[in-house]
XYZ file of C-alpha atoms in Angstrom:
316
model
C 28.650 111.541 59.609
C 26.287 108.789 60.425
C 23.608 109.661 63.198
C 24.519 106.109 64.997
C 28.002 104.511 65.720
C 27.076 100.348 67.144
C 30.327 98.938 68.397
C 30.685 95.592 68.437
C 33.966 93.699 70.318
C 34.455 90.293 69.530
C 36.570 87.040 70.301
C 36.346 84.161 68.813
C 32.862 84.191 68.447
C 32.373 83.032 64.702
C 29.096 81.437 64.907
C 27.588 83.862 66.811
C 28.824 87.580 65.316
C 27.175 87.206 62.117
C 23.540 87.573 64.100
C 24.830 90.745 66.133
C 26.135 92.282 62.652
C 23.019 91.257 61.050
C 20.704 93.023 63.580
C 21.577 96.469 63.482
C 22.058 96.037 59.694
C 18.116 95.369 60.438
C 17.419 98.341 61.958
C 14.315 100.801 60.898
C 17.050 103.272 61.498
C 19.587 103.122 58.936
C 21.796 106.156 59.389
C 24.091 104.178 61.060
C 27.971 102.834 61.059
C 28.680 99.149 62.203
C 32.957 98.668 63.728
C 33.406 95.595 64.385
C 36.696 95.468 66.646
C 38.494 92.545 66.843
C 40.907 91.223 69.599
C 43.121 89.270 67.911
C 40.691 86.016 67.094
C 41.810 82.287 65.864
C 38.270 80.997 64.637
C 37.760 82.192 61.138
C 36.248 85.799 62.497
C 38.432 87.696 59.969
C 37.713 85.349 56.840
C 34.191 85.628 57.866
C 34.379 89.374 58.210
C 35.614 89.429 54.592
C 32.234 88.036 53.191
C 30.270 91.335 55.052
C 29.298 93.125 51.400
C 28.031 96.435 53.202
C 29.227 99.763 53.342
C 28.453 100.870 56.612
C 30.659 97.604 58.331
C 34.196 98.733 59.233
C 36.681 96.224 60.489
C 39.309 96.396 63.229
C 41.462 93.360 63.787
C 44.109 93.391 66.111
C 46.656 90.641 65.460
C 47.079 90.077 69.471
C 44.793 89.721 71.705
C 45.137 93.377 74.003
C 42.236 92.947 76.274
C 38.483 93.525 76.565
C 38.259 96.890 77.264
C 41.033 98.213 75.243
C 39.618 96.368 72.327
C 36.316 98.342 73.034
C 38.293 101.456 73.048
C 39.389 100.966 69.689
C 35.752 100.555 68.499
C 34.800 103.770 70.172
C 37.614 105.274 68.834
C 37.253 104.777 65.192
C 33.438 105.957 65.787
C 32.205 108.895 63.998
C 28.151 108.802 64.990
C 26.444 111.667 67.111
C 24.978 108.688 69.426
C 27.114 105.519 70.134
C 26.217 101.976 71.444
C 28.520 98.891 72.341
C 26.695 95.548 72.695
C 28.602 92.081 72.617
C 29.161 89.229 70.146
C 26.591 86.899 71.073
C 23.775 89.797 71.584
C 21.123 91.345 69.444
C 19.560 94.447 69.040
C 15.740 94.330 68.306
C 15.038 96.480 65.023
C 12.999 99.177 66.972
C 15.872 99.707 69.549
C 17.873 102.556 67.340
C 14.602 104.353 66.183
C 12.973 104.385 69.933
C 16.529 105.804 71.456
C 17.267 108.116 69.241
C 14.221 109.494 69.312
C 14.184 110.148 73.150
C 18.007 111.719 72.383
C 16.967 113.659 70.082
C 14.038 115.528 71.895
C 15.821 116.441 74.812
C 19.219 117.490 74.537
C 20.074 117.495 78.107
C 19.744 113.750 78.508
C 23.478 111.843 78.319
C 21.831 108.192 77.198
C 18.761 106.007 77.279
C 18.846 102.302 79.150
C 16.578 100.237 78.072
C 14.877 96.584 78.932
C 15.952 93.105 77.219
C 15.207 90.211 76.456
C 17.265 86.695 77.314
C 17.888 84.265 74.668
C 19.762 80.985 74.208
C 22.110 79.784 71.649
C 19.094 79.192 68.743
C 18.086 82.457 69.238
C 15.149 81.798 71.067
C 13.844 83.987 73.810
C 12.750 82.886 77.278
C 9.335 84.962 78.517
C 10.460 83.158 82.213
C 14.144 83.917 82.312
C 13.757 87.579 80.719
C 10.326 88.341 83.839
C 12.655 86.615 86.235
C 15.897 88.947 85.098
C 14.132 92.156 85.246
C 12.536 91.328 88.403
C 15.804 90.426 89.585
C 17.341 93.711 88.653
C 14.503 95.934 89.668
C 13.964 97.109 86.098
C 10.154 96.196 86.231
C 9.402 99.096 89.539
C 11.713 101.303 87.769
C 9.487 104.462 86.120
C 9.541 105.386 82.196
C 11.357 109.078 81.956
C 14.154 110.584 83.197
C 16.295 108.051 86.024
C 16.053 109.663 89.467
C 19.244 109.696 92.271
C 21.491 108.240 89.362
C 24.435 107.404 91.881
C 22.354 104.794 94.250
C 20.584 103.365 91.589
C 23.792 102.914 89.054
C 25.871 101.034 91.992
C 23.497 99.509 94.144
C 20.626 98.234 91.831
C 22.519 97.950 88.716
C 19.375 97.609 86.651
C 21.127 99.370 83.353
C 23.199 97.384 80.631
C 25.284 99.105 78.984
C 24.575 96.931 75.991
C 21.343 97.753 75.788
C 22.050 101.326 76.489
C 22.342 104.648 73.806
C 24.836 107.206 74.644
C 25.969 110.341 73.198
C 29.150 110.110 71.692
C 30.235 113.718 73.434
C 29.371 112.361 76.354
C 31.221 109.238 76.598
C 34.462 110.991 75.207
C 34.042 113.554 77.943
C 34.164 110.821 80.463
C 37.082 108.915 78.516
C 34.644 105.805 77.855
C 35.622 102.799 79.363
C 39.154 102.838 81.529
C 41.620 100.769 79.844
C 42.716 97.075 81.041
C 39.638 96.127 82.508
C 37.673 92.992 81.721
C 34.936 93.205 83.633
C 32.823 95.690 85.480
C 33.522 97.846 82.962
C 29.673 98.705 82.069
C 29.430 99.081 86.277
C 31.859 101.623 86.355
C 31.028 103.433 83.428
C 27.674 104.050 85.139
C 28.709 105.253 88.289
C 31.217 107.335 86.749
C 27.965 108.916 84.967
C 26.427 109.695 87.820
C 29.547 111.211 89.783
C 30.006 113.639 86.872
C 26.122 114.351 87.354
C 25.126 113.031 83.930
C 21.271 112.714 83.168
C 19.705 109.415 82.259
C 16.388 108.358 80.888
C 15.106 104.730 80.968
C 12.776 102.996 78.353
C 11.118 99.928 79.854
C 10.862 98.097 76.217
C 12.833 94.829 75.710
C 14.764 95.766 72.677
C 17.638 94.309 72.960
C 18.446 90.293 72.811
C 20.950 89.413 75.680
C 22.259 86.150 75.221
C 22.639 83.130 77.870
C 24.895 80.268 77.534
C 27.831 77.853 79.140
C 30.789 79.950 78.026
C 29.506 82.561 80.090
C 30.307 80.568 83.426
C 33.555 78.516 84.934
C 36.351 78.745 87.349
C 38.689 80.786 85.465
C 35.786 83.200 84.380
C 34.589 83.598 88.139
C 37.771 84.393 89.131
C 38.678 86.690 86.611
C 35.426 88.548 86.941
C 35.832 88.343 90.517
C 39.383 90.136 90.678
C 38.047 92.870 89.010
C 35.096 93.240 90.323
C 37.831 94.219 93.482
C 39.363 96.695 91.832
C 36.458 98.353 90.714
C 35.123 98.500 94.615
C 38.235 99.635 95.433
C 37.867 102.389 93.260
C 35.200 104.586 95.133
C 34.703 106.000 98.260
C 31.747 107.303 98.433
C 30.806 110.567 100.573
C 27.465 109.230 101.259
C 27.714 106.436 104.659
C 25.000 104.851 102.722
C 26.150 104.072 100.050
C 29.894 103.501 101.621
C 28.372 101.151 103.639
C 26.944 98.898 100.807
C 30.415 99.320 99.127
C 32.670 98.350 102.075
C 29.873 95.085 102.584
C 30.372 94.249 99.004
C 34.147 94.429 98.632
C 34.534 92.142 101.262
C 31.918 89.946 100.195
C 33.921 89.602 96.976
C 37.013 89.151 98.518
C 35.572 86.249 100.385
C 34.215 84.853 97.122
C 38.006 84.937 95.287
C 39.479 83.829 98.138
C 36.849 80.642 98.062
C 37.493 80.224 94.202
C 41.559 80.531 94.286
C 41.128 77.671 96.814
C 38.826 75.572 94.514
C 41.061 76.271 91.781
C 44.130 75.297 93.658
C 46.052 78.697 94.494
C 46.307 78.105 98.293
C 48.687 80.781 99.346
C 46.270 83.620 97.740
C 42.885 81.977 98.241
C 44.026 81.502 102.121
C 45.385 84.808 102.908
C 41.596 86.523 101.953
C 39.796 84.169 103.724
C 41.890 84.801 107.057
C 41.480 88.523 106.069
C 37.986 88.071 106.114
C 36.895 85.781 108.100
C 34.545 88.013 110.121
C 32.564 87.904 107.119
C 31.166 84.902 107.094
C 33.470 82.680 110.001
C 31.524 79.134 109.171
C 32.054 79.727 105.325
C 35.780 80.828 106.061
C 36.951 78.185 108.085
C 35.013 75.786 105.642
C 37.358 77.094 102.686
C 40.148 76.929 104.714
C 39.336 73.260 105.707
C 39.092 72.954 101.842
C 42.819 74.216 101.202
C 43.909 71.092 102.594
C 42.102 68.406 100.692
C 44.297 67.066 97.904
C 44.288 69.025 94.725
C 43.193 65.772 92.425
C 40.234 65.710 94.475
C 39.590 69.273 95.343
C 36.828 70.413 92.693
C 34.801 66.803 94.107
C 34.966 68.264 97.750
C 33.634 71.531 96.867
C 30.867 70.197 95.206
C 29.611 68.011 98.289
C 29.664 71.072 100.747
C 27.577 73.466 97.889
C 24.882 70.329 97.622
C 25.150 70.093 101.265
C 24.186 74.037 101.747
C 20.944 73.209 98.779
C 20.171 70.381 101.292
């Protein structure tokens, strides 16, 4: 039994899996098992996959495409290691990362997994000193203390400062809590963390960048923000929390992202839908809401132009 299982998912991703693969192969820990799952990619990624001469790579393909987090189930599944990670396609792990978790793991058994910091990089594999400052800053990972992670709950779903990619677990823990729940495609690494702390699990953050998270356009669009934004409303819609703090930030943020899909099904042209949560909420933000509605009725060829000139007119 290898002391590490590193999942990686992929989709069509070719050009860029080879570099994930190739960094935990890196590793100054090598007691380790690579499964690369596969959902069902077009590119090459399974020809590709064939050239991998190592024994500690195991393939999954699935010949259809059955969805992010299902395909990450299958990863954890197959996994045999005492401590597990899951990091993306386009990511990398920095060699230290598996020797500096496991360590912390290993001396203190009580401790579920270790988050650590990261780095942001762009498509040549560069990393950006700005963007990476700016990111942690943003998500409050530079004020946040080396050792175990206090009040797990607040700081899991209202900061958000951990990533699961660039997060240890152990493997007992994760299948105690079922990993991540199937059919989701994102908020999954959200959820999975709050579900940690509701089931009182102990954390420990390491503020060392070792891990490579990686920015570029694929990342963004309409059909992205919208997808990402639908789930994003189940996974509010999950919770109720017994704390009126924290209920209070979750009630203000599920209608904020209802507002948001109901602004983006406009943009995108699905009236009915985008029109019926923006008359839902429109208490929200009333300006913004009749705005969008105003929106709803601007011809569909020239819909995506009229958005733009009311989000430079808000920079303005």
């Amino acid at each position: 039994m290898p002391k590490v299982s590193v999942c990686i998912p992929t989709y069509n991703r070719v050009q860029l899996l080879p570099y994930a693969i190739e960094s935990v192969l890196h590793q100054t820990l090598t007691d380790l098992e690579v499964i690369v799952c596969d959902d069902g990619s077009t590119d090459g990624t399974a020809e590709r996959m064939a050239q991998v001469q190592d024994d500690r790579v195991r393939y999954i393909r699935h010949p259809q495409n059955i969805g992010k987090s299902n395909n990450m189930r299958s990863g954890f599944d197959a996994a045999t290691g005492e401590y597990f990670i899951k990091f993306d396609d386009d990511d990398r792990l920095t060699p230290e990362f598996l020797a500096h978790t496991v360590a912390i793991l290993d001396s203190d058994p009580t401790l579920d997994f270790v988050s650590t910091d990261h780095w942001i990089i762009n498509l040549d594999n560069l990393r950006d000193e700005t963007q990476t400052r700016e990111n942690s800053e943003k998500w409050g990972r530079t004020d946040l203390p080396q050792g175990p992670i206090a009040n797990l709950l607040e700081l899991a779903f209202v900061q958000q400062p951990m990533q699961i990619g660039a997060t240890l677990f152990r493997r007992s823990t994760l299948q105690e809590m079922g990993f991540l729940l199937p059919n989701l495609q994102n908020c999954e690494d959200n959820d999975l963390f709050v579900r940690l702390a509701l089931a009182e699990k102990r954390g420990y953050y390491l503020p060392e960048l070792l891990m490579e998270y990686r920015v570029h356009p694929e990342q963004r669009g309409l059909n992205r923000d919208i997808r990402y934004l639908g789930d994003k409303v189940q996974y509010l819609e999950r919770y109720q929390f017994e704390s009126p703090h924290l209920e209070a930030i979750r009630r203000g943020r599920l209608q904020d992202t209802q507002f948001r899909l109901g602004m983006r099904l406009i943009e995108k042209g699905e009236d009915d839908k985008g029109r019926e949560l923006l008359w839902a909420h429109r208490s929200f933000s009333p300006k913004s809401a009749w705005v969008g509605l105003a929106l709803s009725f601007v011809p569909k060829p020239f819909r995506s132009q009229a958005f733009a000139i009311v989000r430079q007119a808000k920079k303005d």
